[in-house]
PDB file of C-alpha atoms in Angstrom:
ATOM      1  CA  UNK A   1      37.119 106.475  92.117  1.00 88.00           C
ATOM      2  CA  UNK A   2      39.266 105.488  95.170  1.00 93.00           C
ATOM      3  CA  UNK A   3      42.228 107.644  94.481  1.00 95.00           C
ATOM      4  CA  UNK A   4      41.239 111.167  93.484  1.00 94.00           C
ATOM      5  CA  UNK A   5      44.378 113.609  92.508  1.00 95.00           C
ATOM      6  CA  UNK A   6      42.533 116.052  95.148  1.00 93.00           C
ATOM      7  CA  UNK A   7      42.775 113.870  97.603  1.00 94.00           C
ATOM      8  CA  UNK A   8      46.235 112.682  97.571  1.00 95.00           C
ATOM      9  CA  UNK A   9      45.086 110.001  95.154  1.00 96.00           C
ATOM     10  CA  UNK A  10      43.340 108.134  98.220  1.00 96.00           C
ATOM     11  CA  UNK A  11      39.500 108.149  99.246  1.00 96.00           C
ATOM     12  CA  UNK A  12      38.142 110.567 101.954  1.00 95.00           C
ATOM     13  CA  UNK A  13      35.418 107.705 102.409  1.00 96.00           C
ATOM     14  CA  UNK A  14      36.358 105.139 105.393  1.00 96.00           C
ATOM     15  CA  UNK A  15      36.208 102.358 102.963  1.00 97.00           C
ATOM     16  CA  UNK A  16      35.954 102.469  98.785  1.00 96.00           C
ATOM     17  CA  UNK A  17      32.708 101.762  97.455  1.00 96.00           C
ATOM     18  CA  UNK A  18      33.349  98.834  94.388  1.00 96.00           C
ATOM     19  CA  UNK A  19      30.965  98.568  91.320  1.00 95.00           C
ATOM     20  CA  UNK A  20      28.162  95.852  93.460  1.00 95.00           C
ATOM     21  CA  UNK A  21      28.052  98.935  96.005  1.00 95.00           C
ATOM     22  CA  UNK A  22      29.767  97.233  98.590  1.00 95.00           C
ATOM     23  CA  UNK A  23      32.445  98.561 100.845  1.00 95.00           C
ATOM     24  CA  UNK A  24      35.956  97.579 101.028  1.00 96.00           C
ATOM     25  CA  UNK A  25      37.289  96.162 104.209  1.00 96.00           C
ATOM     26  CA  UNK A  26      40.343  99.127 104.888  1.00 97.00           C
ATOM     27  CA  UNK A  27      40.910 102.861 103.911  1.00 97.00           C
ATOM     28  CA  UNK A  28      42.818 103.108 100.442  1.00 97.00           C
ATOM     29  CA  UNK A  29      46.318 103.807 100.761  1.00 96.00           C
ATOM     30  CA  UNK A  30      47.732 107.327  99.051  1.00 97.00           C
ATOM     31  CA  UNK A  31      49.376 106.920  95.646  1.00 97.00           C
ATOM     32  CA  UNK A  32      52.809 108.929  95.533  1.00 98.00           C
ATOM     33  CA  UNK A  33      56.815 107.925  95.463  1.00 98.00           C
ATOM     34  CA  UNK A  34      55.603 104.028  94.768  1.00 97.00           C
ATOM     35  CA  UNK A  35      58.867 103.453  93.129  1.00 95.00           C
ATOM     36  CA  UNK A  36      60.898 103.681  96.804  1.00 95.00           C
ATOM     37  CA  UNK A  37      58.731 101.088  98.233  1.00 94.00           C
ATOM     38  CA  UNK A  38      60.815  97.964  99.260  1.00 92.00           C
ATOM     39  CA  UNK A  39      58.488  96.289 101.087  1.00 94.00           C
ATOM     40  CA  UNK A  40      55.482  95.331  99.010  1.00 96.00           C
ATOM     41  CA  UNK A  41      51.980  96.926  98.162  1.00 97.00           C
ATOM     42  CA  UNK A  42      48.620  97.145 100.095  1.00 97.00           C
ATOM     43  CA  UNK A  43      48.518  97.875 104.328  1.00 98.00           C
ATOM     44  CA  UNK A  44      49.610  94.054 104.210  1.00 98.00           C
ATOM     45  CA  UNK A  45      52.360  93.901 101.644  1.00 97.00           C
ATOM     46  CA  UNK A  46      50.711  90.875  99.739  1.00 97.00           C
ATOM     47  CA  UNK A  47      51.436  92.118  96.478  1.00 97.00           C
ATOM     48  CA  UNK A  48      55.648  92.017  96.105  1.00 96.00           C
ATOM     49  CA  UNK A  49      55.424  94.206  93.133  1.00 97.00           C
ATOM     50  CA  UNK A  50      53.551  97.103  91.938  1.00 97.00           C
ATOM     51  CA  UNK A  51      52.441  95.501  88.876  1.00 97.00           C
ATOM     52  CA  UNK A  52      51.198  93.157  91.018  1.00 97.00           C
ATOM     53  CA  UNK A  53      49.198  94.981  92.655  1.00 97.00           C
ATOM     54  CA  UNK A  54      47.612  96.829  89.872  1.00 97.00           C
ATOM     55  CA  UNK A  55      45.597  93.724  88.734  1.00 97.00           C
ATOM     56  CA  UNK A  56      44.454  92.946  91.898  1.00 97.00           C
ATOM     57  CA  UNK A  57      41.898  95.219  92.509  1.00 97.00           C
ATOM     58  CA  UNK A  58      40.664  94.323  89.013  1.00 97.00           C
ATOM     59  CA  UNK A  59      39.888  91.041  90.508  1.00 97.00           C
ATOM     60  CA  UNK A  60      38.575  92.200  94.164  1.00 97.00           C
ATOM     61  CA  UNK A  61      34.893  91.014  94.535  1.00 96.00           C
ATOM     62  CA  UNK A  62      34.412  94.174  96.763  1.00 96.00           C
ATOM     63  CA  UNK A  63      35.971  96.546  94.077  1.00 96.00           C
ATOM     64  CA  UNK A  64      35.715  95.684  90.467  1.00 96.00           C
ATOM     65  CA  UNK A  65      34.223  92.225  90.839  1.00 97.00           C
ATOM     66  CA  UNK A  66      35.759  91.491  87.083  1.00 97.00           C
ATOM     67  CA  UNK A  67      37.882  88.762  85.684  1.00 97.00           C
ATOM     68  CA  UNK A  68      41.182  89.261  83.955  1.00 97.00           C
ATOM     69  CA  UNK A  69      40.528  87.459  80.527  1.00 97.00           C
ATOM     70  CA  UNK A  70      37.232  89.899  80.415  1.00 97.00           C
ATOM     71  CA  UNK A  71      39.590  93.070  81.329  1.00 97.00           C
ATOM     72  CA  UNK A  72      41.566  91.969  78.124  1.00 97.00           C
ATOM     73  CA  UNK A  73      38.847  91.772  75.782  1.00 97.00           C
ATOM     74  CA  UNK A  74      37.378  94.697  76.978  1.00 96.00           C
ATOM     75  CA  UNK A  75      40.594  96.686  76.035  1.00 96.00           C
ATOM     76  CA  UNK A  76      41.409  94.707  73.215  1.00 95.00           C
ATOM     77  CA  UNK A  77      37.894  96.372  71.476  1.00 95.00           C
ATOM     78  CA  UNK A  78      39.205  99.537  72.299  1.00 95.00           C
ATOM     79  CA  UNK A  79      40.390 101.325  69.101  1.00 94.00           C
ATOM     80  CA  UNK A  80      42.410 104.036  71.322  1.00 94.00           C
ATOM     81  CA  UNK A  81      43.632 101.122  73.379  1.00 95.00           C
ATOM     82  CA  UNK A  82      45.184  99.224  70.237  1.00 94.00           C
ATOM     83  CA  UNK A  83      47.054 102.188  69.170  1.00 95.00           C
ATOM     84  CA  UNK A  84      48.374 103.223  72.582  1.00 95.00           C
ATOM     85  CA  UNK A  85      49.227  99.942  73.104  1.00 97.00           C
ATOM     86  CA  UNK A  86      51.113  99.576  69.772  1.00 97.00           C
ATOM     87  CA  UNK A  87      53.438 102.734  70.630  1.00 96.00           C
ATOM     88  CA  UNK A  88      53.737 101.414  73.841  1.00 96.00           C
ATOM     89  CA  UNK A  89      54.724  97.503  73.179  1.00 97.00           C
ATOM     90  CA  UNK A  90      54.951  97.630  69.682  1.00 96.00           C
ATOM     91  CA  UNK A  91      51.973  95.439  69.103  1.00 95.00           C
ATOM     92  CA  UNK A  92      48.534  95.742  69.453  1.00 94.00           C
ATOM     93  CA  UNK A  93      47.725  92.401  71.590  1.00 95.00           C
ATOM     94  CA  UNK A  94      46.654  93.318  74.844  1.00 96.00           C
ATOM     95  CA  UNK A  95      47.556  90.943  77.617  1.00 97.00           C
ATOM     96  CA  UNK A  96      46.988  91.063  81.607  1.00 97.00           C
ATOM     97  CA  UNK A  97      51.189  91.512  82.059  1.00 97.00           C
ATOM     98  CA  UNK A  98      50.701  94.354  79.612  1.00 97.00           C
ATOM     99  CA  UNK A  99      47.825  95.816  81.209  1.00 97.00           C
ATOM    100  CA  UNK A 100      49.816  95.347  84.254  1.00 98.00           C
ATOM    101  CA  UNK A 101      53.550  96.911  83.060  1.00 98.00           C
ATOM    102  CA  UNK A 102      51.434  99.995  82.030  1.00 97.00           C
ATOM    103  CA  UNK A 103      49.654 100.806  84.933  1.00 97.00           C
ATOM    104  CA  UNK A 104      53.121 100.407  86.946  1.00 97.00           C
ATOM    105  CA  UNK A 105      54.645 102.935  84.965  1.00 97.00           C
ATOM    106  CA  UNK A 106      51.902 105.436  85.528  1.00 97.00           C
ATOM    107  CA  UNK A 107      51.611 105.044  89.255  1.00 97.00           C
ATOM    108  CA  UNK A 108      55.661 105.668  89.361  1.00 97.00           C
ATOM    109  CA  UNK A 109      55.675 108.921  87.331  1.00 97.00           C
ATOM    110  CA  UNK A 110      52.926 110.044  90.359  1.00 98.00           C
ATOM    111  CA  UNK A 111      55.847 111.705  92.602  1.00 98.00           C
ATOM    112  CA  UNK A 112      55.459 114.172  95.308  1.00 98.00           C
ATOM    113  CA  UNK A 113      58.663 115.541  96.339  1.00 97.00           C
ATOM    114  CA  UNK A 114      57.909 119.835  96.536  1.00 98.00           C
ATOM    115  CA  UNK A 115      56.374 120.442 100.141  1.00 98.00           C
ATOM    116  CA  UNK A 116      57.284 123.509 102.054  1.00 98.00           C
ATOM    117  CA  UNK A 117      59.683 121.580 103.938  1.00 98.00           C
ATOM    118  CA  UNK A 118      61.555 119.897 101.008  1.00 98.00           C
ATOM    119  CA  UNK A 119      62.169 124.018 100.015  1.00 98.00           C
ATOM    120  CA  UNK A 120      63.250 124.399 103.244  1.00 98.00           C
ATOM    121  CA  UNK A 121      65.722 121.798 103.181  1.00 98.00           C
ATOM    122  CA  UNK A 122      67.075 123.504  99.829  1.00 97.00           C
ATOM    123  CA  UNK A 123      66.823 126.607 101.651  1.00 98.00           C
ATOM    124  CA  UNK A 124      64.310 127.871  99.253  1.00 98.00           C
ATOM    125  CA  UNK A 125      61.995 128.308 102.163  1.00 98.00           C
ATOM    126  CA  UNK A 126      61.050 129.724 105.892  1.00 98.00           C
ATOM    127  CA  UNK A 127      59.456 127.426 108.312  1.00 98.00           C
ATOM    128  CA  UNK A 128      57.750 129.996 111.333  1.00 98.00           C
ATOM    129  CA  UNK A 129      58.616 129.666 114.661  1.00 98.00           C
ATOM    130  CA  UNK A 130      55.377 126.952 115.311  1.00 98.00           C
ATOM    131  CA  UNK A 131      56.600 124.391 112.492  1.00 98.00           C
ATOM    132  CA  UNK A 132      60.238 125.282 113.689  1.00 98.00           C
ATOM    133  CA  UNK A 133      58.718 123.492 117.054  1.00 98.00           C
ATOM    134  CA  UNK A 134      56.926 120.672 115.173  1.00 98.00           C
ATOM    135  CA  UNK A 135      59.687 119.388 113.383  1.00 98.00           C
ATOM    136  CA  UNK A 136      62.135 119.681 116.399  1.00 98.00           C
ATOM    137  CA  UNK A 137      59.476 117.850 118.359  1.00 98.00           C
ATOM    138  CA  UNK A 138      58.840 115.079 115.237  1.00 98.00           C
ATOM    139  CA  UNK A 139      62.488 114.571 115.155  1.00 97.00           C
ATOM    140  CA  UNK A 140      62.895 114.183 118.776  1.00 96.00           C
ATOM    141  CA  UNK A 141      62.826 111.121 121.987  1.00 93.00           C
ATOM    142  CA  UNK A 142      60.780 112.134 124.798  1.00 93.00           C
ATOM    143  CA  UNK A 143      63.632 111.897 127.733  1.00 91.00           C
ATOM    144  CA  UNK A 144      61.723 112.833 130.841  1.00 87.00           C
ATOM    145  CA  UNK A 145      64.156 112.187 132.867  1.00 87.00           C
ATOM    146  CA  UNK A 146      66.096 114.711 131.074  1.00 89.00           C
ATOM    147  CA  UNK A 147      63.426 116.918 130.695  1.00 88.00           C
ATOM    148  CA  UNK A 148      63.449 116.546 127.225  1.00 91.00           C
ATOM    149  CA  UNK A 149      60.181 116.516 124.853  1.00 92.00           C
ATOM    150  CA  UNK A 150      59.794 114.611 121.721  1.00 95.00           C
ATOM    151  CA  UNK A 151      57.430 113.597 119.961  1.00 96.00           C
ATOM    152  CA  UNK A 152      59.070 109.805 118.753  1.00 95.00           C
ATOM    153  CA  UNK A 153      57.552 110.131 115.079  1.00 97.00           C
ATOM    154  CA  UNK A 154      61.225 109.947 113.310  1.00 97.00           C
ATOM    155  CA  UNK A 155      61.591 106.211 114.653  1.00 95.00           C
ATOM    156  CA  UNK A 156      58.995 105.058 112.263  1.00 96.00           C
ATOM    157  CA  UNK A 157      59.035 108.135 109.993  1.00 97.00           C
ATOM    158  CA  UNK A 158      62.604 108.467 108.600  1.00 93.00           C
ATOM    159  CA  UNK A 159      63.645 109.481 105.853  1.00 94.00           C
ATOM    160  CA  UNK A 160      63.069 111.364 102.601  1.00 95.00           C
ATOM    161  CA  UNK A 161      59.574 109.547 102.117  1.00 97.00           C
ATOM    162  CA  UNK A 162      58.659 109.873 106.120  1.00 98.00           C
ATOM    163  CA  UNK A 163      58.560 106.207 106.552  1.00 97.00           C
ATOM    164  CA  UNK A 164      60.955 103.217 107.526  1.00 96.00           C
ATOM    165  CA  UNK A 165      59.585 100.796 105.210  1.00 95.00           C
ATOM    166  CA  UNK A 166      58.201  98.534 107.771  1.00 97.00           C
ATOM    167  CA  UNK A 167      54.741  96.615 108.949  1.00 98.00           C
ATOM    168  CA  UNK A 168      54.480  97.554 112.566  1.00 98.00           C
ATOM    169  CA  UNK A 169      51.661  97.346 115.307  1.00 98.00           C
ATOM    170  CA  UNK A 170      51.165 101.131 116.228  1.00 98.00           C
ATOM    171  CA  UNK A 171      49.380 100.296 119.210  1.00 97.00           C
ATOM    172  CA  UNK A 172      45.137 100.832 118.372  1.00 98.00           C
ATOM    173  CA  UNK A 173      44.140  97.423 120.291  1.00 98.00           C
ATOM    174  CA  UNK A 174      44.548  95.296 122.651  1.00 97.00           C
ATOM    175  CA  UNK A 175      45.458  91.394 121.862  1.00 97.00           C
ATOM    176  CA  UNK A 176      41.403  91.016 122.678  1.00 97.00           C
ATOM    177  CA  UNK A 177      40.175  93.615 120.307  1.00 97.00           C
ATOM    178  CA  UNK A 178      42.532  92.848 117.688  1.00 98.00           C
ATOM    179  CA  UNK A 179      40.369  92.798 114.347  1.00 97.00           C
ATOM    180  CA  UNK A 180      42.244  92.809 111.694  1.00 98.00           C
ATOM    181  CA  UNK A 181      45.605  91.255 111.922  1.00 98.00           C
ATOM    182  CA  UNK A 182      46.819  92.541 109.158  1.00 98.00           C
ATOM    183  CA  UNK A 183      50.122  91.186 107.790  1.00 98.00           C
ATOM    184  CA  UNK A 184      49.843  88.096 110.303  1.00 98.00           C
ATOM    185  CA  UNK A 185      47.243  87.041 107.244  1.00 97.00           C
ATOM    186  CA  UNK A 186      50.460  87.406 104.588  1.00 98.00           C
ATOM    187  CA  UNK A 187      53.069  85.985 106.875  1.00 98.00           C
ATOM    188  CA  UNK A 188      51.382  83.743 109.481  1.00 98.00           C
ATOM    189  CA  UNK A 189      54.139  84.818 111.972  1.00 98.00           C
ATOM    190  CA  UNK A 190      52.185  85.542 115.064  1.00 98.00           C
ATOM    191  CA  UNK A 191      54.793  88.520 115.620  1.00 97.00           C
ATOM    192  CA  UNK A 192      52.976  90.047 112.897  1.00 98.00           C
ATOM    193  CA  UNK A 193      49.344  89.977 114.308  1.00 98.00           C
ATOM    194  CA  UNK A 194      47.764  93.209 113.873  1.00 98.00           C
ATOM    195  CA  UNK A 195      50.929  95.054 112.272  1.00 98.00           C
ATOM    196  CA  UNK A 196      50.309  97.187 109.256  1.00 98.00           C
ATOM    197  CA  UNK A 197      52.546  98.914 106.430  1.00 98.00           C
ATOM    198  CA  UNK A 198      53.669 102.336 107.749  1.00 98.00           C
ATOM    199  CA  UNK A 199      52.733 105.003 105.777  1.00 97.00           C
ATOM    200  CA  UNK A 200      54.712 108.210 104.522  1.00 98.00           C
ATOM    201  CA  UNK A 201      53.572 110.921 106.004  1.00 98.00           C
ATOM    202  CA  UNK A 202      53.695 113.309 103.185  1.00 98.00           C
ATOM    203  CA  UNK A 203      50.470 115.044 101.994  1.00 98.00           C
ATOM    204  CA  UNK A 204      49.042 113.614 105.154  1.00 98.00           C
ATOM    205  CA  UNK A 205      46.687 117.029 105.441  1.00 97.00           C
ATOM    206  CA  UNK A 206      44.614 115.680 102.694  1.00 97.00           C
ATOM    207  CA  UNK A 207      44.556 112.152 103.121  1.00 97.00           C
ATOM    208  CA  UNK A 208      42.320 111.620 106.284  1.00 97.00           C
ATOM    209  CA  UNK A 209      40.515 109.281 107.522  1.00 98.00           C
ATOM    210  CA  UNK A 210      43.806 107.581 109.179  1.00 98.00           C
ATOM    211  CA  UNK A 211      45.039 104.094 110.046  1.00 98.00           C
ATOM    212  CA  UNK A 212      44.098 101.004 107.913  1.00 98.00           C
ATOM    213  CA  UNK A 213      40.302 101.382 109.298  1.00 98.00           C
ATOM    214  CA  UNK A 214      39.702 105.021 109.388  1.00 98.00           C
ATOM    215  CA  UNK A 215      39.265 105.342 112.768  1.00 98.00           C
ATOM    216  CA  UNK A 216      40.731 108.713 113.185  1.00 98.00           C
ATOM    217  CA  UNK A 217      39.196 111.418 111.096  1.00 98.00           C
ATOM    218  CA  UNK A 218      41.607 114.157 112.286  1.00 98.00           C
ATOM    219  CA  UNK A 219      45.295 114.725 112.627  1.00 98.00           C
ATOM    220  CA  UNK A 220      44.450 115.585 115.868  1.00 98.00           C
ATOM    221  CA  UNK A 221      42.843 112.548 116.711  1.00 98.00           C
ATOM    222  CA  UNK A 222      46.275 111.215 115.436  1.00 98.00           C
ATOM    223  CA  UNK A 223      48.418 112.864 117.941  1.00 98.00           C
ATOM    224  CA  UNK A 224      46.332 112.526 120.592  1.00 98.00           C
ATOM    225  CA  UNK A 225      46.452 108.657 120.517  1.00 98.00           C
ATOM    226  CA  UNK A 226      50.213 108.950 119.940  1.00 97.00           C
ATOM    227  CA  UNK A 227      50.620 110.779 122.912  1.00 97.00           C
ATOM    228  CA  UNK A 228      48.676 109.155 125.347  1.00 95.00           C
ATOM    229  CA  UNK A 229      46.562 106.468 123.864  1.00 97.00           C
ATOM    230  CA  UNK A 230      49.098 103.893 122.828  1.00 97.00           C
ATOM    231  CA  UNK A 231      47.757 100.051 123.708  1.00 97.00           C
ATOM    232  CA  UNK A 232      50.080  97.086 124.872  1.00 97.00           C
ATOM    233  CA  UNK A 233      49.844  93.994 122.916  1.00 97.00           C
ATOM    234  CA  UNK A 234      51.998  90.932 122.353  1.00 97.00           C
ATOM    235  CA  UNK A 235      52.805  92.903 119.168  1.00 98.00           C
ATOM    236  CA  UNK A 236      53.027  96.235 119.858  1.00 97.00           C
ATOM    237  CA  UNK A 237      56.041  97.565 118.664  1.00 96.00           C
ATOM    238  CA  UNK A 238      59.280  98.164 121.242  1.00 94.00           C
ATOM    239  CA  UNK A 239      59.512 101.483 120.060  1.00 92.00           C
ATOM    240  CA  UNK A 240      56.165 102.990 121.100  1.00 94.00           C
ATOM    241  CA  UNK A 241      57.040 102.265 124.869  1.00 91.00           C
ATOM    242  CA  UNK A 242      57.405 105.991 125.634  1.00 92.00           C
ATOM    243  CA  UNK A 243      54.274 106.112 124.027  1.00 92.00           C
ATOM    244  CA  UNK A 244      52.327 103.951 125.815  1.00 94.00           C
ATOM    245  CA  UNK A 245      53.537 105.797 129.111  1.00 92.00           C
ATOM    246  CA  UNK A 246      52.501 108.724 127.543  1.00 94.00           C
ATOM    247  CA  UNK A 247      53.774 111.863 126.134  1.00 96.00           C
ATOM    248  CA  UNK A 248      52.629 114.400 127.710  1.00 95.00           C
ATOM    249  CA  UNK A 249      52.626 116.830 125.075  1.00 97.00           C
ATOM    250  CA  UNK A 250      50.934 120.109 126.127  1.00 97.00           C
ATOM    251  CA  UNK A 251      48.254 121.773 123.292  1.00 98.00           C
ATOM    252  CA  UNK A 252      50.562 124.129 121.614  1.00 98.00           C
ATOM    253  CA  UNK A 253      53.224 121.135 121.218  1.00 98.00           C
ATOM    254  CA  UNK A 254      50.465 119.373 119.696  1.00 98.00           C
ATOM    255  CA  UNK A 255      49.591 122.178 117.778  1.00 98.00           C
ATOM    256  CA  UNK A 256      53.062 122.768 116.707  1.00 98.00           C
ATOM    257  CA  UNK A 257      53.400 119.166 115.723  1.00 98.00           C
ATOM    258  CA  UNK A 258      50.483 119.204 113.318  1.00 98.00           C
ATOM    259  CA  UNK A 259      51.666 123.084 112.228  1.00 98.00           C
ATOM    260  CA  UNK A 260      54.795 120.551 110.710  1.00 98.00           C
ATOM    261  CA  UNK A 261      52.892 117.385 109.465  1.00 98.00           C
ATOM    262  CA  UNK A 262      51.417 119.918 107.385  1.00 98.00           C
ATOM    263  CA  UNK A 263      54.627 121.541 105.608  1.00 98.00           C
ATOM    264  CA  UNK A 264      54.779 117.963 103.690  1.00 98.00           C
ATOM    265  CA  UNK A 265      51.825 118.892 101.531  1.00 98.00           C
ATOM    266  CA  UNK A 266      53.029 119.257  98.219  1.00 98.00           C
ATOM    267  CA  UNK A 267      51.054 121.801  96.326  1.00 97.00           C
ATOM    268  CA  UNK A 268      53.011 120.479  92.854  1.00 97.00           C
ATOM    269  CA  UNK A 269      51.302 116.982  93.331  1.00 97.00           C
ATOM    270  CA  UNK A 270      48.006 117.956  94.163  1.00 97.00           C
ATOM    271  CA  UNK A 271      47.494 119.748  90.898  1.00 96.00           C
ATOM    272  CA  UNK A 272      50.343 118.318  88.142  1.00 97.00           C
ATOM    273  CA  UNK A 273      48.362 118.713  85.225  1.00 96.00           C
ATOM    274  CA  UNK A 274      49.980 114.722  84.122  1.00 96.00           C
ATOM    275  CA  UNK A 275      48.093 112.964  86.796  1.00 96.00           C
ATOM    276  CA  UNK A 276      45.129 114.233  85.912  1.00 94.00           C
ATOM    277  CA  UNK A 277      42.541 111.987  84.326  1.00 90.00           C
ATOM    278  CA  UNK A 278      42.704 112.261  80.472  1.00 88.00           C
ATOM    279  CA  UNK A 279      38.560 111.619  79.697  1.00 85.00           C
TER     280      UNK A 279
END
């Protein structure tokens, strides 16, 4: 229910709605390439390992509101379960690691890794002149003493996966209006106050709302706070300083930007027949 194939297997809703019909507390992250992540699970990295994190929600008063040892029975009654789990373990006791190990292995067969612009980096395919723009922009420092546009996103989007496997404060608040703080809660290093797992940027057409509290609906809401709406905190990262001066990207560099974002939806992903739910 909070990660729909469709959808980039994350929620279009602002926050997940759990089984007492309450809301979650942030936007549910996007379920692809879970294997490469070496920094932990959820925007706050609290869970080291995905099989962590698969019980966890399982447990989440706001989402499934259920207990492990009930989980267990429940599957253990299952007559599909018992033989699944039998070709899978080689016995048909269920346990939470089980339940766990299982679950892991799905989420890293989910794999997006086909976008227009992973063809064009085979040379299987021909980016037009706008997304030729975008990604020189995305891959570029804004110099304006040079007179040099950029866009920054590569210092925080690098990489295969379009993301440098950090928790970083992208600048949304102010040290006053700082709600969330976010990994602080994990670490309790202050440098961490209101810094959040960075996010690949693949699929990223189909996986609005943004940021951990949906407060951007559109990639163009996105950009525009990139380019000129970047706030200074104790924690803001050193690396959005151009940012926070301001871009000055005109409307067809912004559109050109966003022409690019959207050559890493992967069409493969979004409909492989495997993901898709088996009842």
């Amino acid at each position: 229910d909070c990660h729909l194939q469709k959808d980039a297997f994350t929620d279009i809703r602002p926050f997940s709605i759990g089984v007492e019909k309450l809301e979650g507390k942030r936007n549910a992250m996007p379920i692809f390439n879970l294997v490469y992540h070496i920094n932990g699970f959820f925007w706050d990295g609290r869970a080291t390992l995905l099989r962590d994190q698969a019980l966890k929600p399982i447990q989440d008063p706001l989402e499934m509101n259920e207990t492990l040892s009930n989980a267990v029975a429940k599957i253990q009654n299952e007559k599909i379960y018992q033989d699944q789990f039998i070709r899978a373990f080689g016995s048909d006791s269920v346990s939470a690691l089980k339940i766990s190990l299982a679950i892991e292995q799905f989420m890293i067969s989910i794999v997006s890794h086909d976008s227009k612009y992973d063809r064009y980096l085979k040379g299987a395919a021909t980016l037009t002149l706008e997304e030729e723009r975008g990604k020189d922009l995305f891959f570029k420092e804004y110099d304006p003493l040079n007179n040099i546009k950029g866009a920054e996103c590569f210092h925080c989007h690098s990489g295969f996966n379009f993301t440098n496997n950090e928790f970083m404060n992208n600048g949304l608040d102010t040290d006053s209006n700082f709600k969330d703080l976010g990994r602080f809660n994990v670490t309790k290093n202050a440098s961490d106050k209101a810094s959040f797992k960075v996010p690949s940027l693949r699929n990223i057409e189909f996986t609005a709302p943004y940021m951990h509290d949906s407060r951007f609906n559109s990639i163009d809401e996105v950009i525009d706070h990139y380019n000129s709406h970047v706030k200074q905190s104790s924690t803001t990262n050193i690396l959005l300083q151009n940012n926070i001066k301001g871009l000055n990207l005109t409307t067809q560099e912004k559109s050109d930007l966003k022409a690019f974002l959207k050559t890493l939806s992967d069409n493969t992903y979004l409909n492989n027949p495997e993901y898709k739910s088996p009842f």
